[in-house]
Coordinates of N, CA and C in Angstrom, one line a residue:
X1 N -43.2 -22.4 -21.6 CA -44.6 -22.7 -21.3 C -45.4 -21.6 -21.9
X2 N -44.6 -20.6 -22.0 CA -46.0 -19.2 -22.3 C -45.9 -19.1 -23.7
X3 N -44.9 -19.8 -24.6 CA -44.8 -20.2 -26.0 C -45.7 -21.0 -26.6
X4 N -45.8 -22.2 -25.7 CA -46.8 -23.3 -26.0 C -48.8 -23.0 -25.8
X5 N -48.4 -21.8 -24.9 CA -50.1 -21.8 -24.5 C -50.1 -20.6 -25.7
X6 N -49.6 -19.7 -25.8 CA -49.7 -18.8 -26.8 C -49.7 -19.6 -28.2
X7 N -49.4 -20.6 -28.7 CA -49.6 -21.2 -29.8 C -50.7 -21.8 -29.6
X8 N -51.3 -22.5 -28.9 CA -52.6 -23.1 -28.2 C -53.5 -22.3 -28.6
X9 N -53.6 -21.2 -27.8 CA -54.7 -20.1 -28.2 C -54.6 -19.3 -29.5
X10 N -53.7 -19.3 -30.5 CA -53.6 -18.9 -31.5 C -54.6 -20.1 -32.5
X11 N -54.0 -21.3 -32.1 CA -55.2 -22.5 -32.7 C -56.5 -22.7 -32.8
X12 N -56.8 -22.2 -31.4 CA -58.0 -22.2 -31.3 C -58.5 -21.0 -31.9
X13 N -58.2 -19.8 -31.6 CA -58.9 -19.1 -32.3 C -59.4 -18.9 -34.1
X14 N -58.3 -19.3 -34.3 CA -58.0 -19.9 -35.8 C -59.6 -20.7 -36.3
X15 N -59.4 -22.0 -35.2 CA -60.7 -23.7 -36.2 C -61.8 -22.5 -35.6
X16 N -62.0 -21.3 -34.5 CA -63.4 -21.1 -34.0 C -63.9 -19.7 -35.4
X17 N -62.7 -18.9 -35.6 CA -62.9 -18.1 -37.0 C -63.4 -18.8 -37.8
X18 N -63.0 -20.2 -38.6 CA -63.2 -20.7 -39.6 C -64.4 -21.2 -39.6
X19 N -64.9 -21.5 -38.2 CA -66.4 -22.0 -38.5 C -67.5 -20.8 -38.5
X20 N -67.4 -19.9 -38.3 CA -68.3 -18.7 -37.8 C -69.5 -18.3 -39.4
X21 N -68.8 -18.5 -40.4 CA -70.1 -18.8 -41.4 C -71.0 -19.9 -41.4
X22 N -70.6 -20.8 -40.4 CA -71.7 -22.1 -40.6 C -73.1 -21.5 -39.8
X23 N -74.1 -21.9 -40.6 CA -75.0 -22.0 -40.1 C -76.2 -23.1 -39.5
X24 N -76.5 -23.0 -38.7 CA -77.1 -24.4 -37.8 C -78.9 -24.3 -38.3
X25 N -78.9 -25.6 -39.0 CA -80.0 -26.0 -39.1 C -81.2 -26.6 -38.3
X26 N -80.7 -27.3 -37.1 CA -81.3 -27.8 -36.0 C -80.3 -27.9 -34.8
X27 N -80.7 -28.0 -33.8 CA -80.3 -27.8 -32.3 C -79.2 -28.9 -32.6
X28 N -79.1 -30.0 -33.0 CA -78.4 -31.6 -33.3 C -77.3 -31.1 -34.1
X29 N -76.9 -30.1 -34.8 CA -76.0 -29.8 -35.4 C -74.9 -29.7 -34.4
X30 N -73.9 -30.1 -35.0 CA -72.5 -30.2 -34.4 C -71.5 -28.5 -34.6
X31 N -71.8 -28.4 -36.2 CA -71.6 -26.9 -36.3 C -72.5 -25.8 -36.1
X32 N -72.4 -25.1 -35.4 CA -73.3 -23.9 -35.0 C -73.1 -22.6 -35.0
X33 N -73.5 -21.8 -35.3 CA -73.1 -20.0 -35.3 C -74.6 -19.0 -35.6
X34 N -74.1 -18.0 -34.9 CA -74.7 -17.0 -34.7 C -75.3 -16.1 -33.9
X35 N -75.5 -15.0 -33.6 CA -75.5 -14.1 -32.9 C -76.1 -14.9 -31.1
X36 N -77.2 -15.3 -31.3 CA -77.5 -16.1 -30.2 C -77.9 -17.1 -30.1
X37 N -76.5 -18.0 -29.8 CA -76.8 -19.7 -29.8 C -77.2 -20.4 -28.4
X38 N -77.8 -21.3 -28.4 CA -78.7 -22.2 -27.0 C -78.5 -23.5 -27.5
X39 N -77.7 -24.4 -27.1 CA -77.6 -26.0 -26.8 C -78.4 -26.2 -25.7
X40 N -79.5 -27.0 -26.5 CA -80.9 -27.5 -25.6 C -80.7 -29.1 -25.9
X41 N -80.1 -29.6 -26.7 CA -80.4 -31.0 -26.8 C -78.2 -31.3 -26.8
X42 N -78.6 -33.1 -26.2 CA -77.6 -33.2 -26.5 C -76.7 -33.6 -27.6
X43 N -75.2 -33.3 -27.9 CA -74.7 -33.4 -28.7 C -73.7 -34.1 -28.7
X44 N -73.5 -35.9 -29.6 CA -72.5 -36.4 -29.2 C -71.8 -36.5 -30.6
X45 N -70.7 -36.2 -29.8 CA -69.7 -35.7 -30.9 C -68.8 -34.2 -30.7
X46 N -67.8 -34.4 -31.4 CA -66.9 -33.2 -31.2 C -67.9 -31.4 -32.1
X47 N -67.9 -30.8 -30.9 CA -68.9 -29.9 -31.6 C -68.0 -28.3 -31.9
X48 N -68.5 -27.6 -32.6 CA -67.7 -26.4 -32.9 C -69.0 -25.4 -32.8
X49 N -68.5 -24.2 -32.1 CA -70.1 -23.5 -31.9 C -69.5 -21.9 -31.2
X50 N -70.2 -20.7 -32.2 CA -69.6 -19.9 -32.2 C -70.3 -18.8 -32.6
X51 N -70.4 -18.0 -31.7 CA -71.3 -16.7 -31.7 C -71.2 -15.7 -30.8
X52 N -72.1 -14.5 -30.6 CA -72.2 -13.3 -29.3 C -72.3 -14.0 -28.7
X53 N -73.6 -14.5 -28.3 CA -74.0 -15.0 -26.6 C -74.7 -16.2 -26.7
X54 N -73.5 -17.5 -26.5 CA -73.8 -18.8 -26.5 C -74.7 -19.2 -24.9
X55 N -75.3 -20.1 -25.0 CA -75.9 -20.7 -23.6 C -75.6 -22.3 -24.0
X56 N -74.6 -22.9 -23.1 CA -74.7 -24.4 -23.8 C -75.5 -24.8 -22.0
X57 N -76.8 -25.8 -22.4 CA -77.5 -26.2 -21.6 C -77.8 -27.6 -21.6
X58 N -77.1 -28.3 -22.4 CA -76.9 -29.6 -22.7 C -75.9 -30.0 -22.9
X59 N -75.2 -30.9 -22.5 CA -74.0 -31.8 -22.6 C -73.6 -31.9 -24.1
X60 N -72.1 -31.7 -24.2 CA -71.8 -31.9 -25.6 C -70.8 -33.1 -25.2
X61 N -71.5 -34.4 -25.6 CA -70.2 -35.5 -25.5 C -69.3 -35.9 -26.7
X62 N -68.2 -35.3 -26.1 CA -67.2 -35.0 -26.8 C -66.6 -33.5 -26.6
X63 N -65.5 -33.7 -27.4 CA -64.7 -32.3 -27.5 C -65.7 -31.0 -27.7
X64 N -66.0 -30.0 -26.6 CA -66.6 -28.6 -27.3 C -65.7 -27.8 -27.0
X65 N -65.8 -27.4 -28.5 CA -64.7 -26.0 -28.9 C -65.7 -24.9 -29.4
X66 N -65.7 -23.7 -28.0 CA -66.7 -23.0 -28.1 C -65.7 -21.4 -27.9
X67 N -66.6 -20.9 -29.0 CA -66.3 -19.3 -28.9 C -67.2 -18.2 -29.3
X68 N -66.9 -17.3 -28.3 CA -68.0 -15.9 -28.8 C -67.6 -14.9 -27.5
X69 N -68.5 -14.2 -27.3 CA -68.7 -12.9 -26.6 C -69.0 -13.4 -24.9
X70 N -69.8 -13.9 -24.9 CA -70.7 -14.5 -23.7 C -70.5 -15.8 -23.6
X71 N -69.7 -17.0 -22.9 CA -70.3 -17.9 -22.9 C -70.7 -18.6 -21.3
X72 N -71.7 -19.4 -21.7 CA -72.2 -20.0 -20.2 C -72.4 -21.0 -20.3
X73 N -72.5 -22.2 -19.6 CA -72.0 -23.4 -19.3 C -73.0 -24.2 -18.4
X74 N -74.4 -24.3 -18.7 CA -75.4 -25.0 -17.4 C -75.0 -26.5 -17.4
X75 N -74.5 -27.0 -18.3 CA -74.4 -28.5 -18.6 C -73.4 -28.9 -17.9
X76 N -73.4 -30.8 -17.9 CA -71.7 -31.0 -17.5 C -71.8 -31.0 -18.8
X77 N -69.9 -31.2 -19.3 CA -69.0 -30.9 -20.3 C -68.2 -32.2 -20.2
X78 N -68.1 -33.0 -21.7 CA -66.9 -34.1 -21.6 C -65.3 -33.3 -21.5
X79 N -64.6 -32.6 -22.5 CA -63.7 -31.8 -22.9 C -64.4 -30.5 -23.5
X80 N -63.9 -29.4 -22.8 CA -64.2 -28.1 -23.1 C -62.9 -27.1 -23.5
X81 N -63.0 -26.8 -24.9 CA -62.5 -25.6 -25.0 C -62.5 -24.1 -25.1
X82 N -62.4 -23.5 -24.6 CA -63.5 -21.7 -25.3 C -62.7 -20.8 -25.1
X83 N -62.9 -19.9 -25.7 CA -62.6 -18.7 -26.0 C -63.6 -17.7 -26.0
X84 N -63.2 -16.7 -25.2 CA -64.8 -15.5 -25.6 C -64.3 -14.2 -24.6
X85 N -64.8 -13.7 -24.0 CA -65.0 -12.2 -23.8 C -65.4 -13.0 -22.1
X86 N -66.2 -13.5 -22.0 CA -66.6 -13.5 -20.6 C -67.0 -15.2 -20.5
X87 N -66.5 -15.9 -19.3 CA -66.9 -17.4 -20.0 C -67.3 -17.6 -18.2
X88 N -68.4 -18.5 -18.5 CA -69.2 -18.9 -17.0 C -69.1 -20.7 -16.9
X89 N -68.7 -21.3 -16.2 CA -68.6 -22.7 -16.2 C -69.8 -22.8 -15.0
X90 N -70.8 -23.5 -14.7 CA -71.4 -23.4 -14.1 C -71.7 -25.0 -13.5
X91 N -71.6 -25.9 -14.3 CA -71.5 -27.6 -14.0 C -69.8 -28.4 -13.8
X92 N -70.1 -29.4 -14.5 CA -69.3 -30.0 -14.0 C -68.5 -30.7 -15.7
X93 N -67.1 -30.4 -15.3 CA -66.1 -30.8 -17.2 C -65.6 -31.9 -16.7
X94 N -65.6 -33.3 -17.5 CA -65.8 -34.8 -16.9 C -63.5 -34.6 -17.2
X95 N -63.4 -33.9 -18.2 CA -62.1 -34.9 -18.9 C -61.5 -32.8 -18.2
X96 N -60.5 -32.6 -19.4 CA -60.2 -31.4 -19.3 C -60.5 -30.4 -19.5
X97 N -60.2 -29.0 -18.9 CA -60.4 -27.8 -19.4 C -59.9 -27.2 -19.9
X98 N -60.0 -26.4 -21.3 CA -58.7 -25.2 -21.5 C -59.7 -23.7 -21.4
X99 N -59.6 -22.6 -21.6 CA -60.2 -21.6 -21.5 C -59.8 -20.6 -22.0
X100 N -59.5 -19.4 -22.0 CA -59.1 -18.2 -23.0 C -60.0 -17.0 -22.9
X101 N -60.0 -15.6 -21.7 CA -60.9 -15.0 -22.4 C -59.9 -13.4 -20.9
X102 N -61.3 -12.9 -21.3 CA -61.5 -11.4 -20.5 C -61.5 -11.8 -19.3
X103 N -62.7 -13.0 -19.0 CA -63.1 -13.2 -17.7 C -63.7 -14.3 -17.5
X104 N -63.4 -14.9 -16.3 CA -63.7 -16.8 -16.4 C -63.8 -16.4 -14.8
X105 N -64.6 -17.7 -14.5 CA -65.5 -17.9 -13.5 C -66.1 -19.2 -13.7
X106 N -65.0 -20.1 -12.6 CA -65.6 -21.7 -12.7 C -65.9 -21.9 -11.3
X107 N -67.4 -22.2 -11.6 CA -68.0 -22.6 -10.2 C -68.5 -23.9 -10.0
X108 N -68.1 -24.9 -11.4 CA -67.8 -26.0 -11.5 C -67.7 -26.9 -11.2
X109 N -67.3 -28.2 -11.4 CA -65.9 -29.1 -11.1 C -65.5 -29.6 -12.6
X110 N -63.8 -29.9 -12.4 CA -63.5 -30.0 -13.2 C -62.8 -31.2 -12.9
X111 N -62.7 -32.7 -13.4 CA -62.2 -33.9 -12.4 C -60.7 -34.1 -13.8
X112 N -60.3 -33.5 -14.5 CA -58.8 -33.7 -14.5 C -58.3 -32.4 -15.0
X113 N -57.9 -32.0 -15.8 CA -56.6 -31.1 -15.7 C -57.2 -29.4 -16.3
X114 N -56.8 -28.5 -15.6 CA -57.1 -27.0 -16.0 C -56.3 -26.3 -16.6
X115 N -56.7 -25.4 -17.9 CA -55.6 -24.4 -18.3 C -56.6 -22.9 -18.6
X116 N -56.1 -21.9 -17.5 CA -57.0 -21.1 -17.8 C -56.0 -20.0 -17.9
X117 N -56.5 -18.7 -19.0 CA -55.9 -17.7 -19.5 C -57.2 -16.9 -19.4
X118 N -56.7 -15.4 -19.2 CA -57.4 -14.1 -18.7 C -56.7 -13.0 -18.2
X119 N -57.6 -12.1 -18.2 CA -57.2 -11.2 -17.2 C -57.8 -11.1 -15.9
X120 N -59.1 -11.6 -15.8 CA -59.5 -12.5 -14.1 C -60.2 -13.4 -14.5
X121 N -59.5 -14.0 -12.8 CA -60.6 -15.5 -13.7 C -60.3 -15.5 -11.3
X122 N -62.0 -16.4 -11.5 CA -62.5 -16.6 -10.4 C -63.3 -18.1 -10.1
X123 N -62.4 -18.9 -9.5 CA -62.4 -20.1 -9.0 C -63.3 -20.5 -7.4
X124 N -64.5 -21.2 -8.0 CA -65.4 -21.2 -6.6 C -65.7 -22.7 -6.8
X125 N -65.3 -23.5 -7.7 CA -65.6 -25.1 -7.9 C -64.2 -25.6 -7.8
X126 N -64.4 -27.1 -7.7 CA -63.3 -28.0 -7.0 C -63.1 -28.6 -8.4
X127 N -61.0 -28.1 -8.6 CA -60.6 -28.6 -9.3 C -59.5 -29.7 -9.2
X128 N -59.6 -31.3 -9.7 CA -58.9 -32.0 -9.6 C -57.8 -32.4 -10.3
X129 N -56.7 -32.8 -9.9 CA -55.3 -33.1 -11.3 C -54.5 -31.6 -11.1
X130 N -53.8 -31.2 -12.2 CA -53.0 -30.3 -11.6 C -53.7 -29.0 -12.3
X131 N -53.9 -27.7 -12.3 CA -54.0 -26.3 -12.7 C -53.1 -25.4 -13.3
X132 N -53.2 -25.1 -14.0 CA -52.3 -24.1 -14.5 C -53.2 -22.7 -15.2
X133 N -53.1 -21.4 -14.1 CA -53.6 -20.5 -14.5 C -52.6 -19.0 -14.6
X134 N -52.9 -18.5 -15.9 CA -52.4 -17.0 -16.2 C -53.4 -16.2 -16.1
X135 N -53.3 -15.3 -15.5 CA -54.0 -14.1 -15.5 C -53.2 -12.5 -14.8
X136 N -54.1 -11.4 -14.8 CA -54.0 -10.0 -14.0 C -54.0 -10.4 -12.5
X137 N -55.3 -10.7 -12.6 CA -56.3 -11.0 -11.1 C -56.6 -12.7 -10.7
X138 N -55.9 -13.3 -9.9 CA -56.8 -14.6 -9.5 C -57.4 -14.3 -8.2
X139 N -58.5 -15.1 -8.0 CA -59.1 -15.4 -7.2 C -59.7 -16.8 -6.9
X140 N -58.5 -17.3 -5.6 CA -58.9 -19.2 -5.2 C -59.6 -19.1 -4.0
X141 N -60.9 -19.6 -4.2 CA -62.1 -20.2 -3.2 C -62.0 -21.6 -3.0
X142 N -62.1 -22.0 -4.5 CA -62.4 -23.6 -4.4 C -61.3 -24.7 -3.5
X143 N -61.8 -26.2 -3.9 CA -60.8 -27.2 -3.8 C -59.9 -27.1 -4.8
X144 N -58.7 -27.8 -4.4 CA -57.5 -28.2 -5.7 C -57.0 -29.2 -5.2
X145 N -57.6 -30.7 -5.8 CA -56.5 -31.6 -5.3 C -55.4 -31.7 -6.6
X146 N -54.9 -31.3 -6.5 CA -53.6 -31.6 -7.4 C -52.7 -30.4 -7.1
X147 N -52.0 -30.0 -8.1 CA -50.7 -28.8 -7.8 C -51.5 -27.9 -8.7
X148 N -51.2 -26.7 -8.1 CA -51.4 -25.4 -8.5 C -50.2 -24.2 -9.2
X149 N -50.3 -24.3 -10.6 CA -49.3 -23.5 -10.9 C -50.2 -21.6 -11.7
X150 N -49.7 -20.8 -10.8 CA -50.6 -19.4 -11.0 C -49.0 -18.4 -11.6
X151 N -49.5 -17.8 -12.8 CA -48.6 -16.7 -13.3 C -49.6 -15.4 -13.2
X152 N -49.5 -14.5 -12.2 CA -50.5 -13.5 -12.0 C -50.0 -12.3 -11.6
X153 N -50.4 -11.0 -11.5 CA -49.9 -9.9 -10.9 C -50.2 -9.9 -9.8
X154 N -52.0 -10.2 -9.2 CA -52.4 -10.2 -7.9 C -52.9 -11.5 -7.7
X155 N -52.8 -12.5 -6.7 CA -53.3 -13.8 -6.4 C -53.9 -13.4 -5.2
X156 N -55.4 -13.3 -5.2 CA -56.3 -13.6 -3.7 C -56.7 -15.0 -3.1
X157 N -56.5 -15.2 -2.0 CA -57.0 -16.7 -1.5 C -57.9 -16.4 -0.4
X158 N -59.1 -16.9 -0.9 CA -60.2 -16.8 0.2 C -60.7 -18.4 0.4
X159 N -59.8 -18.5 1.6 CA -60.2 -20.3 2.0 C -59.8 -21.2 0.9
X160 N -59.4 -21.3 0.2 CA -59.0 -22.5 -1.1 C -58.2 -23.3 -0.3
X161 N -58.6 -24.5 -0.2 CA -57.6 -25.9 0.1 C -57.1 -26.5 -1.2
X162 N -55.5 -26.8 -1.3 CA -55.2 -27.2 -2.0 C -53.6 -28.6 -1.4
X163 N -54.5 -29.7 -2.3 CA -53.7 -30.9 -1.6 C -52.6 -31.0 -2.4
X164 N -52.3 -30.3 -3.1 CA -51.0 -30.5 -4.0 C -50.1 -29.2 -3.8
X165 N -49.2 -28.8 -4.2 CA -48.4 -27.7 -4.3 C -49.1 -26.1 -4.8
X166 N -48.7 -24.8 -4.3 CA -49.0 -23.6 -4.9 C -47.5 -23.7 -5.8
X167 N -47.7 -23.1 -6.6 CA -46.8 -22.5 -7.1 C -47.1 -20.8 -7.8
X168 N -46.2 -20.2 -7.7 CA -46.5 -18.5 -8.1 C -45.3 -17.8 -8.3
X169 N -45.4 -16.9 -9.5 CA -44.2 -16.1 -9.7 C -44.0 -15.5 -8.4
X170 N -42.5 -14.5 -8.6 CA -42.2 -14.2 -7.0 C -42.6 -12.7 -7.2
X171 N -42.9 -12.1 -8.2 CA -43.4 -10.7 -8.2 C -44.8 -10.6 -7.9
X172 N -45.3 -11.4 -8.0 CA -47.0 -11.5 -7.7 C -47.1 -10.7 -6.5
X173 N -48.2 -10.2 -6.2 CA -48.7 -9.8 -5.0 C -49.7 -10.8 -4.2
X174 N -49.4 -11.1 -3.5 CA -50.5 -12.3 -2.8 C -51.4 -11.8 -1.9
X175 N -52.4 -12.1 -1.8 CA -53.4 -12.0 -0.1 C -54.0 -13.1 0.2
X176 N -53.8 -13.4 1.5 CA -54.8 -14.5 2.0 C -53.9 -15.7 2.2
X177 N -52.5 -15.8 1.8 CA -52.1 -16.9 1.5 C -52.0 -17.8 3.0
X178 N -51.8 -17.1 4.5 CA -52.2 -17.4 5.3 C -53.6 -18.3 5.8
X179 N -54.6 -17.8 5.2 CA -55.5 -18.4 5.4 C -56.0 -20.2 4.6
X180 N -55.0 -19.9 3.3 CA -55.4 -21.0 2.7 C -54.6 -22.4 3.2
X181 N -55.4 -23.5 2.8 CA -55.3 -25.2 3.4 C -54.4 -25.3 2.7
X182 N -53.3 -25.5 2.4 CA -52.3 -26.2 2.1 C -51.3 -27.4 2.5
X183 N -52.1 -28.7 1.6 CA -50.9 -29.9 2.4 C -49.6 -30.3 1.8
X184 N -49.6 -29.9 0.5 CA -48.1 -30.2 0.4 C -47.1 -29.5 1.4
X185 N -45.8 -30.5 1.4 CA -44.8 -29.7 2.1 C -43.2 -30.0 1.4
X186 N -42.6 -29.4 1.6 CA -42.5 -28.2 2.7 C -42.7 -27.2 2.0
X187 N -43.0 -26.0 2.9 CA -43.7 -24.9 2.3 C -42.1 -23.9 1.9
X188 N -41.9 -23.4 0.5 CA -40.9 -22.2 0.5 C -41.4 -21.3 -0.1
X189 N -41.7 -20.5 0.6 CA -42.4 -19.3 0.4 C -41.1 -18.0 -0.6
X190 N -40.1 -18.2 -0.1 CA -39.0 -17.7 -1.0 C -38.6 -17.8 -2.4
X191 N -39.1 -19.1 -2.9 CA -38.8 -18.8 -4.3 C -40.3 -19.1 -4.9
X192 N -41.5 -18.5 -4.4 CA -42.6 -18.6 -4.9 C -43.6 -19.5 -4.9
X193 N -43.0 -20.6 -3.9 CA -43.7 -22.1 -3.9 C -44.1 -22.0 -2.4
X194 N -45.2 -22.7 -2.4 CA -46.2 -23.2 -0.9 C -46.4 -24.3 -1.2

């Protein structure tokens, strides 16, 4: 698994290098770059967009494969990809998520499938279908209806209900796991699964 997401993220970062000379002539442009980009209008179609400090504030329908330094996220999202330094989800991603960065923070919803990579990433919106998150540091607030699979060093759970399975390495350090909703069963806390 950590072969396949490490080729994943090698891809992506790859098509978001290659666009980073494009320059965007009007907001409607599909290809975009530069130091500070703002999606004000919407964009239908698979978009590529890539700079310091993105603001996407309009829906990109279709695939967005977004990378830079900063990115934030006021819009819903059809399919979102990104990579960056610090990534803010702030609406709602209709299809899937993938993600890649320093620090992620979905306060979101995401209504099918999650792949998030970091070194923290902080979960306050309701994700549906199943999750799969790597990081240093998690932190689960939100809903999870689906299964939860976390590769982490520390996993915090503050209140997270999750109607599908936890799953977690067994070296992790956990807190909270007491407190969180959990309906799958049965619970084996022994080889890492709730």
């Amino acid at each position: 698994m950590k072969k396949y997401f490490k080729c994943f993220i090698l891809t992506l970062v790859m098509i978001m290098i290659s666009i980073t000379t494009v320059n965007a002539k009007s907001s409607k442009d599909l290809f975009q770059a530069g130091d500070k980009v703002s999606i004000e209008d919407k964009l239908d179609g698979t978009a590529f967009i890539a700079g310091n400090e993105i603001k996407v504030n309009n829906k990109i329908d279709g695939i967005g494969f977004v990378a830079g330094n900063k990115l934030t996220f006021n819009a819903n999202q059809e399919y979102l990809f990104g990579a960056g330094n610090e990534i803010v989800i702030e609406k709602d991603v209709e299809k899937d998520l993938f993600l890649a960065a320093n620090d992620i923070k979905v306060n979101g919803n995401v209504l099918r499938d999650t792949y998030l990579a970091a070194n923290t990433i902080t979960i306050n919106g309701n994700l549906n279908r199943n999750s799969y998150i790597y990081a240093n540091e998690v932190t689960l607030k939100g809903t999870f209806n689906g299964n939860v699979t976390v590769y982490a060093t520390n996993i915090n759970i503050e209140g997270a209900k999750i109607t599908g399975t936890l799953k977690y390495n067994k070296d992790a350090v956990i807190d909270g796991l007491d407190k969180a909703i959990i309906t799958a069963s049965p619970p084996d806390l022994a080889s890492g699964t709730k």
